[in-house]
Coordinates of C-alpha atoms and ligand atoms in Angstrom, one line a residue:
X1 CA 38.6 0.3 -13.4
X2 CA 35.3 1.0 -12.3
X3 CA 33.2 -1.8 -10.2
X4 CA 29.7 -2.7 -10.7
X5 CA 27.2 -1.3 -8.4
X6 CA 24.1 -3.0 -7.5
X7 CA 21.1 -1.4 -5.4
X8 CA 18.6 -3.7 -3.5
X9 CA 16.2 -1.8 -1.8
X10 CA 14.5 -3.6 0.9
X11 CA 16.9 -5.3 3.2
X12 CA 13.8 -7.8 4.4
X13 CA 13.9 -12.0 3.6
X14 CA 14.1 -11.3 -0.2
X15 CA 16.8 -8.3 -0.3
X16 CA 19.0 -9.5 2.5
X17 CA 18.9 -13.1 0.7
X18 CA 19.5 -11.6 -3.0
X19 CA 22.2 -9.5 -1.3
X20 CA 23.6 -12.8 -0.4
X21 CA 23.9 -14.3 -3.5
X22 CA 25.3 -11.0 -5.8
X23 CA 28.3 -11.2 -2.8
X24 CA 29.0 -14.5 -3.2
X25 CA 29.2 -14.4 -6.8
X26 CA 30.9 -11.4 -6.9
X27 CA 28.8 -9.8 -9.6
X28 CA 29.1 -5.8 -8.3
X29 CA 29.3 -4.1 -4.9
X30 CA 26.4 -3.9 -3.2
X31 CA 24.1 -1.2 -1.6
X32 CA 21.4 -2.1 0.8
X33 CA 18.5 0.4 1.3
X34 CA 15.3 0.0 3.7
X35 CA 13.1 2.5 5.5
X36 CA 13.9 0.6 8.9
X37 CA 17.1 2.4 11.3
X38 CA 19.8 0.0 11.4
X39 CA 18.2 -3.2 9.3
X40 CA 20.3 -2.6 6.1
X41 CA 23.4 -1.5 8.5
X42 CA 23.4 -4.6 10.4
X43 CA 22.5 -7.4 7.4
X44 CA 25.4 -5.1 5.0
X45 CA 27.6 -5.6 8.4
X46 CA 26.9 -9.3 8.8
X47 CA 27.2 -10.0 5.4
X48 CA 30.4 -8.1 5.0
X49 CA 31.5 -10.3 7.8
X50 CA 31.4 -13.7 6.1
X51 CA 33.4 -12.2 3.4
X52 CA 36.8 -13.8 4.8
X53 CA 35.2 -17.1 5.6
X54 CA 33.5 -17.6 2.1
X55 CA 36.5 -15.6 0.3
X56 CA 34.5 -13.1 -1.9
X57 CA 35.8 -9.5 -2.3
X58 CA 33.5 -7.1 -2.8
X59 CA 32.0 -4.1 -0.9
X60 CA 28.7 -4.1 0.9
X61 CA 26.7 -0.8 2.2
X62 CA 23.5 -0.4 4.3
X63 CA 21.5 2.9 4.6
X64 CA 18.5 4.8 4.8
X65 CA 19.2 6.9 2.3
X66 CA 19.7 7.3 -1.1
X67 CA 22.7 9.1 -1.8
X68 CA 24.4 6.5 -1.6
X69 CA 23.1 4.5 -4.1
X70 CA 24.3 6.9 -7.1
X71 CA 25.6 5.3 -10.4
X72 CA 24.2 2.1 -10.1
X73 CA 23.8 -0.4 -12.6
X74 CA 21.4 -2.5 -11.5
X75 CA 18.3 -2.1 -9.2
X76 CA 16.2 -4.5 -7.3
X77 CA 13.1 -3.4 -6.0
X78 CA 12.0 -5.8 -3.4
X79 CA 10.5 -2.9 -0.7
X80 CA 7.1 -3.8 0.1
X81 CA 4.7 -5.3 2.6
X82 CA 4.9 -9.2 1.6
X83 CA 1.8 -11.7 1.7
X84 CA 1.5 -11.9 5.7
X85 CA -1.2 -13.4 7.7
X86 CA -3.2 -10.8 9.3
X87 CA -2.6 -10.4 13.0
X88 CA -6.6 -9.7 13.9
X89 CA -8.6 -11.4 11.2
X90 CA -5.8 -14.6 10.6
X91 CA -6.2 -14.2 7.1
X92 CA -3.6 -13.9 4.3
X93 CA -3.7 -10.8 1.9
X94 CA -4.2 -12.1 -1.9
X95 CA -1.0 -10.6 -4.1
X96 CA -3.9 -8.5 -5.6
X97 CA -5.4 -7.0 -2.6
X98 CA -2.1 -5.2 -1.7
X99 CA -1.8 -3.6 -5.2
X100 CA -2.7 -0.3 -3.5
X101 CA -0.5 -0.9 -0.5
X102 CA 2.7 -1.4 -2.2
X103 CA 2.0 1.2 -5.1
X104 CA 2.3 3.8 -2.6
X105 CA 5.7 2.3 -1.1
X106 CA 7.2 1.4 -4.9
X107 CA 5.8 4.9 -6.6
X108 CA 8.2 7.2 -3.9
X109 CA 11.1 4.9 -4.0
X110 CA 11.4 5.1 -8.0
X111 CA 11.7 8.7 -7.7
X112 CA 14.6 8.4 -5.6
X113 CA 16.4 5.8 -7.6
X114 CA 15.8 7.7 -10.8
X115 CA 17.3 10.7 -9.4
X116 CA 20.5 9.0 -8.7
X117 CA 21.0 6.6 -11.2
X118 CA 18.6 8.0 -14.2
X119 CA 20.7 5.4 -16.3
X120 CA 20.0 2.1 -14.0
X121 CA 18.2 -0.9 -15.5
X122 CA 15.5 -1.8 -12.6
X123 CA 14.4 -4.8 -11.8
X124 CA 11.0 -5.3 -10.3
X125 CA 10.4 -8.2 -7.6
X126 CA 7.6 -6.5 -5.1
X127 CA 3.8 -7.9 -5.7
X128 CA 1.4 -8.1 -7.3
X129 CA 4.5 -8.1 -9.3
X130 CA 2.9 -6.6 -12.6
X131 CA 1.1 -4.3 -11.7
X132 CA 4.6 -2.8 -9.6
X133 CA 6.5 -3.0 -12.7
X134 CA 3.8 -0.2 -14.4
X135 CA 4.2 2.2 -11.2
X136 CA 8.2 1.7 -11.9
X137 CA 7.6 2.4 -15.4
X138 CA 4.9 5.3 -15.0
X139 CA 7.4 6.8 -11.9
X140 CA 10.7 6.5 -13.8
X141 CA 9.8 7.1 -17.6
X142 CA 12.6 4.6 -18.3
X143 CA 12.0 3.1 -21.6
X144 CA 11.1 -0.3 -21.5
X145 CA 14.2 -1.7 -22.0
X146 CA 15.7 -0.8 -18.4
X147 CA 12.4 -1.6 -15.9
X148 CA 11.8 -5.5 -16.1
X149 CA 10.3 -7.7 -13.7
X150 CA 11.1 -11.0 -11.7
X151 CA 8.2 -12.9 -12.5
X152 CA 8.9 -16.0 -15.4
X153 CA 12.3 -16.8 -14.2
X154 CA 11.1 -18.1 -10.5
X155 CA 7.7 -19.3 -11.5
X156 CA 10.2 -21.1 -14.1
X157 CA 12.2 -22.1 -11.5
X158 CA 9.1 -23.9 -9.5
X159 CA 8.2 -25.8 -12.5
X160 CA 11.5 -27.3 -13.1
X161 CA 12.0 -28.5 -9.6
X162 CA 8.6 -30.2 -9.4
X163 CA 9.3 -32.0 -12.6
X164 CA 12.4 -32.9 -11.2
X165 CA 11.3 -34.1 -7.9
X166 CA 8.5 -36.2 -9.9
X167 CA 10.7 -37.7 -12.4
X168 CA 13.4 -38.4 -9.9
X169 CA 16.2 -36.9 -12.4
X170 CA 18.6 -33.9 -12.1
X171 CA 16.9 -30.5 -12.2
X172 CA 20.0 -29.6 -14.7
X173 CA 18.0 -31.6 -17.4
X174 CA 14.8 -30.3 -17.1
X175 CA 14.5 -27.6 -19.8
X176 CA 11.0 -24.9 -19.9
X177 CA 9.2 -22.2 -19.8
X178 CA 6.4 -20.7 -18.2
X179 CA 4.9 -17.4 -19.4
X180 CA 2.4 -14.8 -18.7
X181 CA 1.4 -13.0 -15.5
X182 CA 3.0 -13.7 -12.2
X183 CA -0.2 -15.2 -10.2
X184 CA -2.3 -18.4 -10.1
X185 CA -3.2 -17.9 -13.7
X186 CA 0.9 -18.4 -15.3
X187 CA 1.1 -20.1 -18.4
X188 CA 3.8 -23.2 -18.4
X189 CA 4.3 -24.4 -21.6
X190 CA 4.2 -27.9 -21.6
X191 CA 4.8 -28.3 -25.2
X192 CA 8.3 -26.5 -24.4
X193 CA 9.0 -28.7 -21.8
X194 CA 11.8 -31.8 -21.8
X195 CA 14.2 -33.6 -19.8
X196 CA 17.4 -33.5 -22.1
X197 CA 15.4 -33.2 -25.4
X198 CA 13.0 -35.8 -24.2
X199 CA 9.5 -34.3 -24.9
X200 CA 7.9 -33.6 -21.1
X201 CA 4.6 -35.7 -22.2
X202 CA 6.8 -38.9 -23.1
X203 CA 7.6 -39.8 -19.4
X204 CA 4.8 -38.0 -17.3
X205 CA 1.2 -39.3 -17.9
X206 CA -1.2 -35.7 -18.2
X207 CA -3.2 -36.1 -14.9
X208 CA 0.4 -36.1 -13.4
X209 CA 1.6 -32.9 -15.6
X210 CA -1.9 -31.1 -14.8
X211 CA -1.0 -31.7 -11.3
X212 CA 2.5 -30.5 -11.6
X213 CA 1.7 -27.5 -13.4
X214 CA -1.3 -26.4 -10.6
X215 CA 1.5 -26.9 -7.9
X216 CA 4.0 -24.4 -9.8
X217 CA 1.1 -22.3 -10.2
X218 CA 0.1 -22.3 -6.4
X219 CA 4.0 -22.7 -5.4
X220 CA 4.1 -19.1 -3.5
X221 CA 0.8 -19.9 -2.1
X222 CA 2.2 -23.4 -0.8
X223 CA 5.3 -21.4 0.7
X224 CA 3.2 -18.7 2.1
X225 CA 0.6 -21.3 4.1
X226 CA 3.7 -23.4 5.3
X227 CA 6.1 -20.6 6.6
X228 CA 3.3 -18.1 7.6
X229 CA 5.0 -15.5 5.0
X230 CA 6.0 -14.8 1.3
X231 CA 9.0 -17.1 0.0
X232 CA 12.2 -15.5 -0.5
X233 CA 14.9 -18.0 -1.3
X234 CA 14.1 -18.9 -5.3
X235 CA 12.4 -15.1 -5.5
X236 CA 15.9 -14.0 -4.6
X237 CA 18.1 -16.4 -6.8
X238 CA 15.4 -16.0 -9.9
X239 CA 16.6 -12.0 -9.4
X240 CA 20.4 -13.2 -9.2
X241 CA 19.9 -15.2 -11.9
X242 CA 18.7 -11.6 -14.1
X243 CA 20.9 -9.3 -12.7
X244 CA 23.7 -11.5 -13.4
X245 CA 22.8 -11.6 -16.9
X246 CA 22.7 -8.2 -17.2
X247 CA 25.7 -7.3 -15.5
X248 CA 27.6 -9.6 -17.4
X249 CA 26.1 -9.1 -20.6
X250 CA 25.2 -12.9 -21.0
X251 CA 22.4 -12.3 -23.2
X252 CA 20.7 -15.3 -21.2
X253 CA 17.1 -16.1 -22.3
X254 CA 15.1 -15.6 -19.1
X255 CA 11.2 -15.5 -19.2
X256 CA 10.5 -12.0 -17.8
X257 CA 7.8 -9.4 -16.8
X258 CA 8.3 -6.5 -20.2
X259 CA 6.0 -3.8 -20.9
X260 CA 4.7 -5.2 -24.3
X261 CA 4.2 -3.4 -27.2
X262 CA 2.5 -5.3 -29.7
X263 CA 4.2 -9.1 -29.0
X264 CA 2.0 -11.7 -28.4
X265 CA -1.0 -9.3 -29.7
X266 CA -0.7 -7.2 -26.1
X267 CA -0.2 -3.3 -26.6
X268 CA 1.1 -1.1 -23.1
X269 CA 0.5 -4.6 -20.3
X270 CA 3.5 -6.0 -18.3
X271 CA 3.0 -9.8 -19.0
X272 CA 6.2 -12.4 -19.0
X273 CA 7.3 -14.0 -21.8
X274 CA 10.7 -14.8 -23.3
X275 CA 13.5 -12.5 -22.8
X276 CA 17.2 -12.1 -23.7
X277 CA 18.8 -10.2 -20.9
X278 CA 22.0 -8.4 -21.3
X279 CA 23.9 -4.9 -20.5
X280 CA 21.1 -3.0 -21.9
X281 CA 18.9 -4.7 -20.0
X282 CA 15.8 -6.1 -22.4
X283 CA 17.3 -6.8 -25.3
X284 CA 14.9 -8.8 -27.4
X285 CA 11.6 -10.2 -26.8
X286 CA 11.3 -13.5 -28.4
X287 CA 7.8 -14.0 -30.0
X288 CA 7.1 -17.8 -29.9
X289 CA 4.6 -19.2 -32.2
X290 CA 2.0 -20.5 -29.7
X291 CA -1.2 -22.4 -30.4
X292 CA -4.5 -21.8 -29.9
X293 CA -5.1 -23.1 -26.5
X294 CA -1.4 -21.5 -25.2
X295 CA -2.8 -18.7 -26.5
X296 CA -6.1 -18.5 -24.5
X297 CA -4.6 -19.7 -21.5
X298 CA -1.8 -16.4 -22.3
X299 CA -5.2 -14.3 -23.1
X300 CA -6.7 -15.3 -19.7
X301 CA -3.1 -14.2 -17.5
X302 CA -2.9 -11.1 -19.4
X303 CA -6.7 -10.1 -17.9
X304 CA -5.8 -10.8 -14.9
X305 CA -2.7 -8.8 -15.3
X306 CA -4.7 -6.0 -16.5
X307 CA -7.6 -6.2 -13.9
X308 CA -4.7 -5.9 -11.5
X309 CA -3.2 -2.6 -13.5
X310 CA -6.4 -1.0 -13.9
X311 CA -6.3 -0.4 -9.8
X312 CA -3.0 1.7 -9.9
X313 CA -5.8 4.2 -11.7
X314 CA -3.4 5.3 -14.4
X315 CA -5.9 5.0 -16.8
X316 CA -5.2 3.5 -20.1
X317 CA -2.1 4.7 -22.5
Ligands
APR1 N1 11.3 2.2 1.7 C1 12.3 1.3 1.9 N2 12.1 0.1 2.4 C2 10.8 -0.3 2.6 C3 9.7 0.5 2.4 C4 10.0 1.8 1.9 N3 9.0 2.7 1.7 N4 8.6 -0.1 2.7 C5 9.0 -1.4 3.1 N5 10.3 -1.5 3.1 C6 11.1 -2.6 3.5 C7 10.7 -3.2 4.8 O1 11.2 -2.4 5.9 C8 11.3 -4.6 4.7 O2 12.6 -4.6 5.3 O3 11.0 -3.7 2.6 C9 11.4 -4.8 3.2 C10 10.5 -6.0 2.8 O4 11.0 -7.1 3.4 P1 10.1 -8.3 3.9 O5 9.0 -7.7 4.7 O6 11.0 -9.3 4.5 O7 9.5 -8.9 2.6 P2 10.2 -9.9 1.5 O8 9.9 -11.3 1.9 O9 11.6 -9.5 1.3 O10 9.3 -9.6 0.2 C11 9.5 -8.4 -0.5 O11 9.1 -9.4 -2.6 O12 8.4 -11.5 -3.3 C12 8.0 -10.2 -3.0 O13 5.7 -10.5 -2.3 C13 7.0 -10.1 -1.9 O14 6.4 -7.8 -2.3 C14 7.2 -8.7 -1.5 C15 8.6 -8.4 -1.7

């Protein structure tokens, strides 16, 4: 029988961590890819090494090339320069500012990927998140169906674990969404929102919810000012979360960075909204009926997602 095969490339915080989590669920092997001699080597060699001790069985690869990577199933992208304070000027790099950065790293790698596994589904995870998932889809020419991008399912994540640390109650229980773009200007849907059925406005007054939702909002900004760097544990489980959807065919309903055509009234943009995951990859995008101020608050993310786009300078489709 033939194993699942996962690529990560990027063996940094993000990759190594993500590479973590598909070993120790056991979802496919696993092969680790960076630009740096000996990284992916050493964290596939340490990794394989805790195999015994934490009892999972699969095999894990690091390279700099890649050959290796042929027939995969699955691909994270994660390569990238992350949100890092600037050695000479002190100051941080906004998600936006390194669209032209990380263009030029993601564009290059796709071609590789594509060449060896032109059937992958791709997952995106390297910032500004939205704007990378249109190099991976310009690069590949995948249909939409196999390039989709982590953006709804951690911003998701951050918004469930702040209601949960509010309210004081299990983060199981919490139930929501958040849509649109993957920056400052995300969309949670507080009329979506409940702990166990329990309507989200019911137990939190509004100046505590408006609160709530700026945190999740800001969360990778929070991180980045406290560690001095871009998060990398709930970017790397939100991934896990996908890819283990997809490998399994689970058909979970993950919010999701898809290339739109026509939902929610967007034509040709990358913008997150509800998605069922499975072995094709996107399976369905789930049009919710939002009103008018979800709506605008959607309409204002999906500029910002496009004012981002318009940088990569592939003109419009
Ligand atoms: N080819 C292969 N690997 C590359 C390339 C490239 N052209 N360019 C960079 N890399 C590798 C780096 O060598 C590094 O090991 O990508 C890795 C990135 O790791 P980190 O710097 O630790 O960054 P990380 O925190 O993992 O974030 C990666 O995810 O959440 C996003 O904003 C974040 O875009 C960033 C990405």
């Amino acid at each position: 029988m033939r194993r699942n095969k996962v690529t990560v490339v990027g063996a940094g915080a993000v990759g190594s961590t993500a590479a973590h989590w598909i070993a120790s669920k056991e979802l496919a092997d696993v092969v680790l890819v960076d630009m740096v001699q000996g990284l992916p080597q050493g964290v596939a060699l340490d990794l394989a090494s805790a195999s015994p001790v934490e009892d999972f069985d699969i095999k894990i690869t690091g390279t700099n090339s890649y050959e290796e990577t042929a027939d995969s199933d699955v691909i994270l992208v994660t390569a990238g320069v992350p949100r890092r304070k600037d050695p000479v000027t002190g100051k941080f790099p906004s998600r936006d500012e390194l669209v032209k950065i990380n263009q030029d790293v993601v564009g290059p790698i796709t071609e590789q990927l594509v060449k060896y596994s032109p059937n992958s589904v791709i997952v995106v995870v390297t910032n500004p998140l939205d704007a990378m998932c249109h190099v991976v889809k310009e690069v590949s020419g995948f249909p939409r169906e196999r390039v989709i991008g982590q953006a709804g399912a951690l911003d998701t994540a951050r918004y469930k674990t702040f209601i949960a640390m509010e309210l004081g109650v299990s983060v199981e229980d919490v139930h929501g969404i958040v849509l649109g773009g993957h920056g400052d200007e995300m969309v949670p849907l507080v009329r979506h929102t409940s702990i166990a059925g329990i309507p989200i406005t019911e137990l939190i007054a509004k100046d505590k919810l408006d609160a709530i939702i700026e945190r999740a909002r800001k969360g990778g900004g929070e991180i980045v000012s406290l560690l001095g760097r871009s998060a990398y544990y709930a970017p790397a489980s939100a991934s896990v979360s996908m890819i283990e959807s997809i490998i399994k065919d689970k058909k979970r309903v993950i919010a999701s960075a898809v290339y739109l055509q026509g939902e929610y009234g967007y034509h040709d943009l990358f913008i997150g909204v509800p998605c069922v995951l499975g072995a094709k990859g996107l399976e369905k995008v789930i049009v919710m009926d939002l009103n008018d101020e979800e709506k605008a608050m959607l309409d204002i993310s999906a500029k910002a997602v496009r004012s981002v786009v318009d940088v990569l300078g592939y003109g419009k489709k």
